[in-house]
Amino acid sequence: MKTLLTTVAVFAMTGSATAQMAAPANPDFLPRAAAEDRATGLNRMLDTDRDGVVTRLEVDRWAAGKSIPPGMIDSMFTDADTDHDGRITLAEQKADALRSFDEADTDHDGRMTAAERDAAERKYGSPEDAAPKR
């Protein structure tokens, strides 16, 4: 499994994580700056106690109603929590989103096209892939 690209960052970059995050002006590509902006929105959404950090408990509460395997949650939290203190700061969240963005932006032009996003989802999987099939 890969960083937040596998789960929450993909949600955020595609606009499906939360209605609180605005859709990109051009749905055909996402500029690098938008990944950082969306990480900020994601941090605000997950930080339910408004203390400025996201804890594993907050992530678990968010994930409870979703079909995201616990291992994927473990991976994304560990990858984002770079100082391993059990809390994801806004700076860590932004850095993780930018790392994921840069990896998906295979031509390194500062824009993630729909094709690059789709390729990253195929390479690393997406939350929809993790959902049980009925």
A tleap script that builds the chain and sets N, CA, C and O, in Angstrom:
source leaprc.protein.ff14SB
mol = sequence {
  NMET LYS THR LEU LEU THR THR VAL ALA VAL
  PHE ALA MET THR GLY SER ALA THR ALA GLN
  MET ALA ALA PRO ALA ASN PRO ASP PHE LEU
  PRO ARG ALA ALA ALA GLU ASP ARG ALA THR
  GLY LEU ASN ARG MET LEU ASP THR ASP ARG
  ASP GLY VAL VAL THR ARG LEU GLU VAL ASP
  ARG TRP ALA ALA GLY LYS SER ILE PRO PRO
  GLY MET ILE ASP SER MET PHE THR ASP ALA
  ASP THR ASP HIE ASP GLY ARG ILE THR LEU
  ALA GLU GLN LYS ALA ASP ALA LEU ARG SER
  PHE ASP GLU ALA ASP THR ASP HIE ASP GLY
  ARG MET THR ALA ALA GLU ARG ASP ALA ALA
  GLU ARG LYS TYR GLY SER PRO GLU ASP ALA
  ALA PRO LYS CARG
}
set mol.1.N position { 0.829 -1.186 0.000 }
set mol.1.CA position { 0.000 0.000 0.000 }
set mol.1.C position { 0.867 1.241 0.000 }
set mol.1.O position { 2.012 1.212 0.453 }
set mol.2.N position { 0.334 2.294 -0.493 }
set mol.2.CA position { 1.051 3.540 -0.630 }
set mol.2.C position { 0.419 4.583 0.257 }
set mol.2.O position { -0.646 4.365 0.833 }
set mol.3.N position { 1.072 5.702 0.362 }
set mol.3.CA position { 0.642 6.800 1.218 }
set mol.3.C position { -0.814 7.169 1.015 }
set mol.3.O position { -1.607 6.367 0.521 }
set mol.4.N position { -1.149 8.354 1.388 }
set mol.4.CA position { -2.526 8.814 1.251 }
set mol.4.C position { -3.022 8.774 -0.189 }
set mol.4.O position { -4.224 8.883 -0.430 }
set mol.5.N position { -2.118 8.619 -1.140 }
set mol.5.CA position { -2.555 8.487 -2.517 }
set mol.5.C position { -3.542 7.338 -2.649 }
set mol.5.O position { -4.474 7.413 -3.449 }
set mol.6.N position { -3.355 6.295 -1.889 }
set mol.6.CA position { -4.236 5.137 -1.990 }
set mol.6.C position { -5.632 5.423 -1.511 }
set mol.6.O position { -6.585 4.813 -1.996 }
set mol.7.N position { -5.778 6.310 -0.597 }
set mol.7.CA position { -7.095 6.482 0.013 }
set mol.7.C position { -7.529 7.923 0.055 }
set mol.7.O position { -8.100 8.433 -0.908 }
set mol.8.N position { -7.268 8.574 1.148 }
set mol.8.CA position { -7.850 9.891 1.357 }
set mol.8.C position { -7.376 10.914 0.330 }
set mol.8.O position { -8.178 11.732 -0.122 }
set mol.9.N position { -6.115 10.896 -0.049 }
set mol.9.CA position { -5.657 11.884 -1.033 }
set mol.9.C position { -6.355 11.684 -2.366 }
set mol.9.O position { -6.698 12.657 -3.037 }
set mol.10.N position { -6.565 10.455 -2.749 }
set mol.10.CA position { -7.292 10.221 -3.995 }
set mol.10.C position { -8.703 10.755 -3.880 }
set mol.10.O position { -9.199 11.398 -4.805 }
set mol.11.N position { -9.371 10.495 -2.737 }
set mol.11.CA position { -10.694 11.089 -2.524 }
set mol.11.C position { -10.614 12.600 -2.676 }
set mol.11.O position { -11.389 13.202 -3.418 }
set mol.12.N position { -9.671 13.203 -1.969 }
set mol.12.CA position { -9.578 14.663 -1.943 }
set mol.12.C position { -9.258 15.218 -3.311 }
set mol.12.O position { -9.834 16.228 -3.716 }
set mol.13.N position { -8.364 14.590 -4.025 }
set mol.13.CA position { -7.968 15.105 -5.330 }
set mol.13.C position { -9.056 14.940 -6.367 }
set mol.13.O position { -9.131 15.719 -7.317 }
set mol.14.N position { -9.898 13.939 -6.199 }
set mol.14.CA position { -10.986 13.752 -7.150 }
set mol.14.C position { -12.246 14.476 -6.718 }
set mol.14.O position { -13.216 14.550 -7.472 }
set mol.15.N position { -12.234 15.017 -5.491 }
set mol.15.CA position { -13.385 15.781 -5.025 }
set mol.15.C position { -14.460 14.936 -4.384 }
set mol.15.O position { -15.525 15.460 -4.057 }
set mol.16.N position { -14.228 13.636 -4.189 }
set mol.16.CA position { -15.284 12.792 -3.644 }
set mol.16.C position { -15.174 12.588 -2.143 }
set mol.16.O position { -16.048 11.948 -1.557 }
set mol.17.N position { -14.151 13.098 -1.508 }
set mol.17.CA position { -13.994 12.863 -0.066 }
set mol.17.C position { -15.068 13.568 0.732 }
set mol.17.O position { -15.616 13.000 1.676 }
set mol.18.N position { -15.369 14.783 0.366 }
set mol.18.CA position { -16.338 15.540 1.140 }
set mol.18.C position { -16.889 16.679 0.312 }
set mol.18.O position { -16.187 17.242 -0.528 }
set mol.19.N position { -18.106 17.008 0.540 }
set mol.19.CA position { -18.716 18.124 -0.172 }
set mol.19.C position { -18.103 19.440 0.254 }
set mol.19.O position { -18.283 20.453 -0.421 }
set mol.20.N position { -17.367 19.443 1.382 }
set mol.20.CA position { -16.744 20.678 1.860 }
set mol.20.C position { -15.608 21.129 0.947 }
set mol.20.O position { -15.235 22.302 0.944 }
set mol.21.N position { -15.060 20.192 0.171 }
set mol.21.CA position { -13.949 20.532 -0.698 }
set mol.21.C position { -14.498 20.875 -2.069 }
set mol.21.O position { -15.209 20.075 -2.678 }
set mol.22.N position { -14.172 22.058 -2.552 }
set mol.22.CA position { -14.702 22.515 -3.831 }
set mol.22.C position { -14.148 21.692 -4.984 }
set mol.22.O position { -13.019 21.205 -4.931 }
set mol.23.N position { -14.953 21.546 -6.016 }
set mol.23.CA position { -14.505 20.856 -7.221 }
set mol.23.C position { -13.502 21.744 -7.943 }
set mol.23.O position { -13.598 22.970 -7.881 }
set mol.24.N position { -12.527 21.123 -8.637 }
set mol.24.CA position { -11.560 21.930 -9.357 }
set mol.24.C position { -12.241 22.727 -10.464 }
set mol.24.O position { -13.259 22.297 -11.007 }
set mol.25.N position { -11.680 23.892 -10.798 }
set mol.25.CA position { -12.243 24.735 -11.844 }
set mol.25.C position { -12.254 23.992 -13.175 }
set mol.25.O position { -13.203 24.118 -13.948 }
set mol.26.N position { -11.214 23.225 -13.445 }
set mol.26.CA position { -11.135 22.425 -14.657 }
set mol.26.C position { -11.038 20.965 -14.231 }
set mol.26.O position { -10.009 20.556 -13.694 }
set mol.27.N position { -12.074 20.173 -14.456 }
set mol.27.CA position { -12.054 18.786 -13.993 }
set mol.27.C position { -11.055 17.913 -14.738 }
set mol.27.O position { -10.814 16.776 -14.332 }
set mol.28.N position { -10.460 18.427 -15.836 }
set mol.28.CA position { -9.501 17.647 -16.607 }
set mol.28.C position { -8.113 17.614 -15.979 }
set mol.28.O position { -7.309 16.741 -16.306 }
set mol.29.N position { -7.824 18.545 -15.086 }
set mol.29.CA position { -6.537 18.514 -14.396 }
set mol.29.C position { -6.645 19.231 -13.059 }
set mol.29.O position { -7.531 20.056 -12.836 }
set mol.30.N position { -5.714 18.886 -12.180 }
set mol.30.CA position { -5.654 19.488 -10.855 }
set mol.30.C position { -4.267 20.084 -10.681 }
set mol.30.O position { -3.280 19.352 -10.762 }
set mol.31.N position { -4.155 21.393 -10.443 }
set mol.31.CA position { -2.833 21.982 -10.214 }
set mol.31.C position { -2.274 21.538 -8.864 }
set mol.31.O position { -3.023 21.203 -7.946 }
set mol.32.N position { -0.962 21.540 -8.761 }
set mol.32.CA position { -0.291 21.085 -7.539 }
set mol.32.C position { -0.781 21.863 -6.313 }
set mol.32.O position { -0.975 21.281 -5.246 }
set mol.33.N position { -0.980 23.159 -6.460 }
set mol.33.CA position { -1.439 23.979 -5.327 }
set mol.33.C position { -2.787 23.504 -4.792 }
set mol.33.O position { -3.061 23.631 -3.599 }
set mol.34.N position { -3.623 22.960 -5.661 }
set mol.34.CA position { -4.927 22.478 -5.215 }
set mol.34.C position { -4.798 21.266 -4.297 }
set mol.34.O position { -5.638 21.062 -3.420 }
set mol.35.N position { -3.755 20.460 -4.491 }
set mol.35.CA position { -3.550 19.307 -3.609 }
set mol.35.C position { -3.290 19.784 -2.185 }
set mol.35.O position { -3.790 19.195 -1.226 }
set mol.36.N position { -2.518 20.838 -2.049 }
set mol.36.CA position { -2.239 21.402 -0.731 }
set mol.36.C position { -3.502 22.011 -0.133 }
set mol.36.O position { -3.772 21.841 1.055 }
set mol.37.N position { -4.269 22.715 -0.944 }
set mol.37.CA position { -5.535 23.295 -0.475 }
set mol.37.C position { -6.498 22.213 -0.011 }
set mol.37.O position { -7.156 22.356 1.020 }
set mol.38.N position { -6.576 21.148 -0.763 }
set mol.38.CA position { -7.481 20.064 -0.410 }
set mol.38.C position { -7.002 19.330 0.833 }
set mol.38.O position { -7.819 18.829 1.605 }
set mol.39.N position { -5.688 19.256 1.040 }
set mol.39.CA position { -5.162 18.662 2.274 }
set mol.39.C position { -5.612 19.492 3.472 }
set mol.39.O position { -5.924 18.947 4.531 }
set mol.40.N position { -5.643 20.803 3.301 }
set mol.40.CA position { -6.123 21.680 4.370 }
set mol.40.C position { -7.594 21.391 4.669 }
set mol.40.O position { -7.984 21.291 5.832 }
set mol.41.N position { -8.401 21.260 3.630 }
set mol.41.CA position { -9.813 20.930 3.823 }
set mol.41.C position { -10.007 19.571 4.465 }
set mol.41.O position { -10.879 19.394 5.317 }
set mol.42.N position { -9.198 18.622 4.056 }
set mol.42.CA position { -9.273 17.285 4.637 }
set mol.42.C position { -8.898 17.316 6.113 }
set mol.42.O position { -9.542 16.670 6.939 }
set mol.43.N position { -7.851 18.071 6.438 }
set mol.43.CA position { -7.429 18.197 7.831 }
set mol.43.C position { -8.545 18.799 8.668 }
set mol.43.O position { -8.811 18.339 9.779 }
set mol.44.N position { -9.190 19.813 8.145 }
set mol.44.CA position { -10.300 20.448 8.876 }
set mol.44.C position { -11.464 19.487 9.061 }
set mol.44.O position { -12.107 19.473 10.111 }
set mol.45.N position { -11.733 18.679 8.030 }
set mol.45.CA position { -12.828 17.728 8.120 }
set mol.45.C position { -12.542 16.650 9.172 }
set mol.45.O position { -13.425 16.284 9.947 }
set mol.46.N position { -11.302 16.144 9.192 }
set mol.46.CA position { -10.957 15.053 10.103 }
set mol.46.C position { -10.727 15.522 11.537 }
set mol.46.O position { -10.965 14.763 12.476 }
set mol.47.N position { -10.269 16.757 11.719 }
set mol.47.CA position { -9.957 17.280 13.054 }
set mol.47.C position { -11.239 17.703 13.760 }
set mol.47.O position { -11.542 18.891 13.872 }
set mol.48.N position { -11.974 16.724 14.226 }
set mol.48.CA position { -13.297 16.993 14.784 }
set mol.48.C position { -13.266 17.735 16.111 }
set mol.48.O position { -14.228 18.425 16.446 }
set mol.49.N position { -12.188 17.612 16.872 }
set mol.49.CA position { -12.130 18.335 18.148 }
set mol.49.C position { -11.465 19.710 18.004 }
set mol.49.O position { -11.314 20.442 18.982 }
set mol.50.N position { -11.077 20.046 16.786 }
set mol.50.CA position { -10.524 21.370 16.457 }
set mol.50.C position { -9.299 21.752 17.293 }
set mol.50.O position { -9.131 22.908 17.678 }
set mol.51.N position { -8.448 20.756 17.564 }
set mol.51.CA position { -7.225 21.053 18.318 }
set mol.51.C position { -6.008 21.257 17.414 }
set mol.51.O position { -4.893 21.441 17.903 }
set mol.52.N position { -6.218 21.224 16.115 }
set mol.52.CA position { -5.130 21.494 15.177 }
set mol.52.C position { -4.373 20.272 14.696 }
set mol.52.O position { -3.474 20.395 13.864 }
set mol.53.N position { -4.715 19.099 15.198 }
set mol.53.CA position { -4.078 17.860 14.744 }
set mol.53.C position { -5.143 16.792 14.539 }
set mol.53.O position { -6.225 16.848 15.123 }
set mol.54.N position { -4.816 15.824 13.702 }
set mol.54.CA position { -5.704 14.701 13.452 }
set mol.54.C position { -5.116 13.484 14.146 }
set mol.54.O position { -3.961 13.124 13.914 }
set mol.55.N position { -5.909 12.854 14.995 }
set mol.55.CA position { -5.457 11.660 15.706 }
set mol.55.C position { -5.988 10.417 15.005 }
set mol.55.O position { -6.874 10.492 14.153 }
set mol.56.N position { -5.437 9.295 15.376 }
set mol.56.CA position { -5.913 8.022 14.808 }
set mol.56.C position { -7.380 7.803 15.171 }
set mol.56.O position { -8.145 7.285 14.359 }
set mol.57.N position { -7.776 8.189 16.371 }
set mol.57.CA position { -9.174 8.046 16.775 }
set mol.57.C position { -10.089 8.838 15.840 }
set mol.57.O position { -11.145 8.345 15.443 }
set mol.58.N position { -9.691 10.057 15.489 }
set mol.58.CA position { -10.503 10.866 14.576 }
set mol.58.C position { -10.589 10.215 13.197 }
set mol.58.O position { -11.650 10.211 12.572 }
set mol.59.N position { -9.474 9.667 12.728 }
set mol.59.CA position { -9.479 8.980 11.432 }
set mol.59.C position { -10.366 7.739 11.503 }
set mol.59.O position { -11.152 7.478 10.592 }
set mol.60.N position { -10.235 6.975 12.591 }
set mol.60.CA position { -11.058 5.773 12.742 }
set mol.60.C position { -12.541 6.117 12.776 }
set mol.60.O position { -13.358 5.404 12.193 }
set mol.61.N position { -12.891 7.197 13.451 }
set mol.61.CA position { -14.306 7.612 13.499 }
set mol.61.C position { -14.800 7.985 12.106 }
set mol.61.O position { -15.919 7.642 11.725 }
set mol.62.N position { -13.956 8.692 11.345 }
set mol.62.CA position { -14.320 9.070 9.975 }
set mol.62.C position { -14.488 7.823 9.108 }
set mol.62.O position { -15.419 7.743 8.307 }
set mol.63.N position { -13.595 6.860 9.266 }
set mol.63.CA position { -13.591 5.671 8.418 }
set mol.63.C position { -14.655 4.653 8.811 }
set mol.63.O position { -14.954 3.742 8.039 }
set mol.64.N position { -15.226 4.795 9.999 }
set mol.64.CA position { -16.152 3.784 10.525 }
set mol.64.C position { -17.302 3.470 9.587 }
set mol.64.O position { -17.691 2.306 9.483 }
set mol.65.N position { -17.843 4.419 8.923 }
set mol.65.CA position { -18.981 4.182 8.041 }
set mol.65.C position { -18.596 3.894 6.607 }
set mol.65.O position { -19.451 3.836 5.723 }
set mol.66.N position { -17.313 3.715 6.378 }
set mol.66.CA position { -16.831 3.503 5.013 }
set mol.66.C position { -16.220 2.119 4.888 }
set mol.66.O position { -15.845 1.504 5.887 }
set mol.67.N position { -16.122 1.643 3.690 }
set mol.67.CA position { -15.570 0.305 3.449 }
set mol.67.C position { -14.075 0.380 3.163 }
set mol.67.O position { -13.611 -0.054 2.109 }
set mol.68.N position { -13.337 0.928 4.103 }
set mol.68.CA position { -11.889 1.029 3.947 }
set mol.68.C position { -11.257 0.033 4.907 }
set mol.68.O position { -11.480 0.115 6.115 }
set mol.69.N position { -10.472 -0.908 4.389 }
set mol.69.CA position { -9.865 -1.908 5.270 }
set mol.69.C position { -8.962 -1.266 6.325 }
set mol.69.O position { -8.283 -0.279 6.043 }
set mol.70.N position { -8.953 -1.829 7.547 }
set mol.70.CA position { -8.108 -1.267 8.608 }
set mol.70.C position { -6.631 -1.159 8.207 }
set mol.70.O position { -5.953 -0.209 8.596 }
set mol.71.N position { -6.140 -2.116 7.442 }
set mol.71.CA position { -4.741 -2.064 7.008 }
set mol.71.C position { -4.443 -0.842 6.156 }
set mol.71.O position { -3.351 -0.279 6.223 }
set mol.72.N position { -5.414 -0.440 5.361 }
set mol.72.CA position { -5.247 0.740 4.530 }
set mol.72.C position { -5.231 1.990 5.404 }
set mol.72.O position { -4.462 2.919 5.159 }
set mol.73.N position { -6.083 2.005 6.423 }
set mol.73.CA position { -6.090 3.123 7.368 }
set mol.73.C position { -4.743 3.186 8.094 }
set mol.73.O position { -4.158 4.259 8.240 }
set mol.74.N position { -4.259 2.026 8.545 }
set mol.74.CA position { -2.943 1.978 9.210 }
set mol.74.C position { -1.861 2.576 8.322 }
set mol.74.O position { -1.073 3.414 8.762 }
set mol.75.N position { -1.831 2.139 7.076 }
set mol.75.CA position { -0.807 2.588 6.139 }
set mol.75.C position { -0.884 4.090 5.902 }
set mol.75.O position { 0.133 4.783 5.951 }
set mol.76.N position { -2.088 4.593 5.647 }
set mol.76.CA position { -2.199 6.015 5.337 }
set mol.76.C position { -1.868 6.876 6.548 }
set mol.76.O position { -1.257 7.936 6.412 }
set mol.77.N position { -2.272 6.421 7.742 }
set mol.77.CA position { -1.973 7.213 8.928 }
set mol.77.C position { -0.472 7.219 9.198 }
set mol.77.O position { 0.109 8.270 9.468 }
set mol.78.N position { 0.151 6.055 9.125 }
set mol.78.CA position { 1.590 5.941 9.378 }
set mol.78.C position { 2.393 6.758 8.380 }
set mol.78.O position { 3.363 7.417 8.752 }
set mol.79.N position { 1.996 6.718 7.114 }
set mol.79.CA position { 2.718 7.475 6.094 }
set mol.79.C position { 2.592 8.977 6.291 }
set mol.79.O position { 3.547 9.715 6.046 }
set mol.80.N position { 1.442 9.434 6.724 }
set mol.80.CA position { 1.244 10.872 6.923 }
set mol.80.C position { 1.882 11.361 8.219 }
set mol.80.O position { 2.361 12.493 8.287 }
set mol.81.N position { 1.890 10.519 9.243 }
set mol.81.CA position { 2.443 10.887 10.558 }
set mol.81.C position { 3.954 10.666 10.542 }
set mol.81.O position { 4.458 9.712 11.135 }
set mol.82.N position { 4.666 11.556 9.859 }
set mol.82.CA position { 6.096 11.346 9.613 }
set mol.82.C position { 6.964 11.410 10.862 }
set mol.82.O position { 8.049 10.827 10.881 }
set mol.83.N position { 6.516 12.100 11.902 }
set mol.83.CA position { 7.316 12.120 13.135 }
set mol.83.C position { 6.862 11.048 14.123 }
set mol.83.O position { 7.392 10.951 15.230 }
set mol.84.N position { 5.883 10.247 13.720 }
set mol.84.CA position { 5.402 9.087 14.485 }
set mol.84.C position { 5.002 9.424 15.919 }
set mol.84.O position { 5.306 8.686 16.856 }
set mol.85.N position { 4.311 10.559 16.067 }
set mol.85.CA position { 3.851 10.948 17.407 }
set mol.85.C position { 2.367 10.639 17.619 }
set mol.85.O position { 1.792 11.009 18.642 }
set mol.86.N position { 1.754 9.960 16.649 }
set mol.86.CA position { 0.348 9.603 16.782 }
set mol.86.C position { -0.610 10.717 16.416 }
set mol.86.O position { -1.811 10.618 16.667 }
set mol.87.N position { -0.080 11.784 15.818 }
set mol.87.CA position { -0.897 12.940 15.438 }
set mol.87.C position { -0.433 13.425 14.072 }
set mol.87.O position { 0.765 13.446 13.791 }
set mol.88.N position { -1.367 13.809 13.233 }
set mol.88.CA position { -1.032 14.362 11.925 }
set mol.88.C position { -1.307 15.857 11.965 }
set mol.88.O position { -2.451 16.294 12.086 }
set mol.89.N position { -0.245 16.620 11.862 }
set mol.89.CA position { -0.391 18.071 11.833 }
set mol.89.C position { -0.803 18.504 10.428 }
set mol.89.O position { -0.733 17.724 9.478 }
set mol.90.N position { -1.228 19.744 10.313 }
set mol.90.CA position { -1.562 20.279 8.998 }
set mol.90.C position { -0.337 20.238 8.089 }
set mol.90.O position { -0.460 19.913 6.908 }
set mol.91.N position { 0.831 20.560 8.615 }
set mol.91.CA position { 2.057 20.527 7.808 }
set mol.91.C position { 2.328 19.110 7.300 }
set mol.91.O position { 2.712 18.929 6.144 }
set mol.92.N position { 2.133 18.109 8.154 }
set mol.92.CA position { 2.334 16.721 7.721 }
set mol.92.C position { 1.302 16.328 6.663 }
set mol.92.O position { 1.626 15.651 5.688 }
set mol.93.N position { 0.068 16.756 6.866 }
set mol.93.CA position { -1.001 16.435 5.915 }
set mol.93.C position { -0.686 17.041 4.544 }
set mol.93.O position { -0.829 16.378 3.517 }
set mol.94.N position { -0.258 18.304 4.540 }
set mol.94.CA position { 0.074 18.956 3.277 }
set mol.94.C position { 1.267 18.289 2.606 }
set mol.94.O position { 1.254 18.049 1.399 }
set mol.95.N position { 2.295 17.992 3.391 }
set mol.95.CA position { 3.492 17.357 2.825 }
set mol.95.C position { 3.144 16.004 2.223 }
set mol.95.O position { 3.654 15.650 1.160 }
set mol.96.N position { 2.288 15.249 2.884 }
set mol.96.CA position { 1.894 13.938 2.373 }
set mol.96.C position { 1.105 14.083 1.072 }
set mol.96.O position { 1.329 13.334 0.121 }
set mol.97.N position { 0.197 15.032 1.034 }
set mol.97.CA position { -0.592 15.252 -0.180 }
set mol.97.C position { 0.306 15.668 -1.337 }
set mol.97.O position { 0.106 15.225 -2.468 }
set mol.98.N position { 1.293 16.514 -1.064 }
set mol.98.CA position { 2.204 16.950 -2.127 }
set mol.98.C position { 3.104 15.817 -2.600 }
set mol.98.O position { 3.388 15.712 -3.793 }
set mol.99.N position { 3.556 14.967 -1.682 }
set mol.99.CA position { 4.350 13.790 -2.092 }
set mol.99.C position { 3.518 12.896 -3.012 }
set mol.99.O position { 3.988 12.439 -4.054 }
set mol.100.N position { 2.287 12.664 -2.606 }
set mol.100.CA position { 1.401 11.830 -3.414 }
set mol.100.C position { 1.127 12.466 -4.770 }
set mol.100.O position { 1.142 11.794 -5.801 }
set mol.101.N position { 0.877 13.767 -4.753 }
set mol.101.CA position { 0.629 14.484 -6.002 }
set mol.101.C position { 1.829 14.361 -6.928 }
set mol.101.O position { 1.682 14.043 -8.109 }
set mol.102.N position { 3.023 14.614 -6.386 }
set mol.102.CA position { 4.232 14.575 -7.210 }
set mol.102.C position { 4.473 13.190 -7.797 }
set mol.102.O position { 4.965 13.062 -8.918 }
set mol.103.N position { 4.133 12.173 -7.049 }
set mol.103.CA position { 4.283 10.825 -7.570 }
set mol.103.C position { 3.294 10.558 -8.703 }
set mol.103.O position { 3.642 9.914 -9.692 }
set mol.104.N position { 2.085 11.041 -8.565 }
set mol.104.CA position { 1.071 10.828 -9.597 }
set mol.104.C position { 1.318 11.696 -10.830 }
set mol.104.O position { 0.958 11.306 -11.941 }
set mol.105.N position { 1.921 12.856 -10.646 }
set mol.105.CA position { 2.199 13.787 -11.743 }
set mol.105.C position { 3.423 13.289 -12.512 }
set mol.105.O position { 4.519 13.830 -12.368 }
set mol.106.N position { 3.226 12.270 -13.315 }
set mol.106.CA position { 4.350 11.567 -13.937 }
set mol.106.C position { 5.132 12.406 -14.941 }
set mol.106.O position { 6.309 12.130 -15.175 }
set mol.107.N position { 4.515 13.418 -15.540 }
set mol.107.CA position { 5.282 14.274 -16.450 }
set mol.107.C position { 5.847 15.504 -15.739 }
set mol.107.O position { 6.497 16.343 -16.362 }
set mol.108.N position { 5.599 15.606 -14.448 }
set mol.108.CA position { 6.170 16.656 -13.577 }
set mol.108.C position { 5.944 18.069 -14.105 }
set mol.108.O position { 6.837 18.916 -14.075 }
set mol.109.N position { 4.718 18.297 -14.590 }
set mol.109.CA position { 4.393 19.634 -15.087 }
set mol.109.C position { 3.590 20.455 -14.079 }
set mol.109.O position { 3.132 21.554 -14.394 }
set mol.110.N position { 3.420 19.920 -12.864 }
set mol.110.CA position { 2.698 20.650 -11.834 }
set mol.110.C position { 1.192 20.536 -11.937 }
set mol.110.O position { 0.463 21.226 -11.225 }
set mol.111.N position { 0.718 19.658 -12.829 }
set mol.111.CA position { -0.718 19.436 -12.994 }
set mol.111.C position { -0.962 17.932 -13.043 }
set mol.111.O position { -0.257 17.199 -13.735 }
set mol.112.N position { -1.971 17.484 -12.297 }
set mol.112.CA position { -2.349 16.083 -12.378 }
set mol.112.C position { -3.546 15.980 -13.305 }
set mol.112.O position { -4.633 16.472 -13.001 }
set mol.113.N position { -3.329 15.337 -14.434 }
set mol.113.CA position { -4.428 15.152 -15.373 }
set mol.113.C position { -5.305 14.001 -14.908 }
set mol.113.O position { -4.925 13.225 -14.031 }
set mol.114.N position { -6.468 13.904 -15.504 }
set mol.114.CA position { -7.360 12.784 -15.188 }
set mol.114.C position { -6.672 11.469 -15.520 }
set mol.114.O position { -6.829 10.490 -14.790 }
set mol.115.N position { -5.911 11.431 -16.610 }
set mol.115.CA position { -5.207 10.200 -16.987 }
set mol.115.C position { -4.145 9.838 -15.947 }
set mol.115.O position { -3.989 8.664 -15.611 }
set mol.116.N position { -3.415 10.833 -15.436 }
set mol.116.CA position { -2.407 10.557 -14.401 }
set mol.116.C position { -3.068 10.079 -13.112 }
set mol.116.O position { -2.581 9.156 -12.460 }
set mol.117.N position { -4.176 10.711 -12.755 }
set mol.117.CA position { -4.913 10.289 -11.558 }
set mol.117.C position { -5.414 8.858 -11.716 }
set mol.117.O position { -5.282 8.043 -10.803 }
set mol.118.N position { -5.987 8.559 -12.874 }
set mol.118.CA position { -6.490 7.206 -13.119 }
set mol.118.C position { -5.354 6.185 -13.075 }
set mol.118.O position { -5.522 5.088 -12.543 }
set mol.119.N position { -4.204 6.544 -13.631 }
set mol.119.CA position { -3.046 5.632 -13.608 }
set mol.119.C position { -2.584 5.385 -12.180 }
set mol.119.O position { -2.238 4.257 -11.828 }
set mol.120.N position { -2.574 6.431 -11.351 }
set mol.120.CA position { -2.173 6.268 -9.948 }
set mol.120.C position { -3.168 5.382 -9.206 }
set mol.120.O position { -2.773 4.543 -8.397 }
set mol.121.N position { -4.446 5.565 -9.477 }
set mol.121.CA position { -5.460 4.730 -8.838 }
set mol.121.C position { -5.306 3.272 -9.264 }
set mol.121.O position { -5.466 2.364 -8.449 }
set mol.122.N position { -4.994 3.050 -10.548 }
set mol.122.CA position { -4.783 1.674 -11.008 }
set mol.122.C position { -3.541 1.075 -10.368 }
set mol.122.O position { -3.527 -0.098 -9.993 }
set mol.123.N position { -2.506 1.883 -10.247 }
set mol.123.CA position { -1.237 1.391 -9.694 }
set mol.123.C position { -1.350 1.059 -8.216 }
set mol.123.O position { -0.874 0.013 -7.775 }
set mol.124.N position { -1.975 1.937 -7.450 }
set mol.124.CA position { -2.016 1.782 -5.998 }
set mol.124.C position { -3.358 1.347 -5.457 }
set mol.124.O position { -3.476 1.035 -4.272 }
set mol.125.N position { -4.359 1.320 -6.294 }
set mol.125.CA position { -5.694 0.989 -5.810 }
set mol.125.C position { -6.391 2.246 -5.354 }
set mol.125.O position { -5.775 3.304 -5.225 }
set mol.126.N position { -7.666 2.123 -5.113 }
set mol.126.CA position { -8.464 3.239 -4.618 }
set mol.126.C position { -9.408 2.697 -3.563 }
set mol.126.O position { -9.609 1.485 -3.488 }
set mol.127.N position { -9.989 3.559 -2.750 }
set mol.127.CA position { -10.920 3.089 -1.729 }
set mol.127.C position { -12.079 2.290 -2.317 }
set mol.127.O position { -12.581 1.357 -1.689 }
set mol.128.N position { -12.495 2.658 -3.515 }
set mol.128.CA position { -13.579 1.918 -4.135 }
set mol.128.C position { -13.144 0.479 -4.403 }
set mol.128.O position { -13.953 -0.444 -4.303 }
set mol.129.N position { -11.837 0.280 -4.752 }
set mol.129.CA position { -11.328 -1.067 -4.975 }
set mol.129.C position { -11.357 -1.883 -3.685 }
set mol.129.O position { -11.521 -3.102 -3.719 }
set mol.130.N position { -11.199 -1.206 -2.552 }
set mol.130.CA position { -11.143 -1.899 -1.270 }
set mol.130.C position { -12.527 -2.275 -0.755 }
set mol.130.O position { -12.662 -3.126 0.125 }
set mol.131.N position { -13.540 -1.642 -1.303 }
set mol.131.CA position { -14.902 -1.915 -0.827 }
set mol.131.C position { -15.322 -3.320 -1.217 }
set mol.131.O position { -15.014 -3.776 -2.318 }
set mol.132.N position { -16.019 -4.008 -0.331 }
set mol.132.CA position { -16.495 -5.340 -0.646 }
set mol.132.C position { -17.463 -5.303 -1.829 }
set mol.132.O position { -18.322 -4.425 -1.914 }
set mol.133.N position { -17.316 -6.240 -2.715 }
set mol.133.CA position { -18.223 -6.331 -3.873 }
set mol.133.C position { -19.485 -7.055 -3.455 }
set mol.133.O position { -19.423 -8.049 -2.731 }
set mol.134.N position { -20.629 -6.567 -3.904 }
set mol.134.CA position { -21.919 -7.216 -3.573 }
set mol.134.C position { -22.486 -7.886 -4.793 }
set mol.134.O position { -23.559 -8.485 -4.727 }
savepdb mol mol.pdb
quit
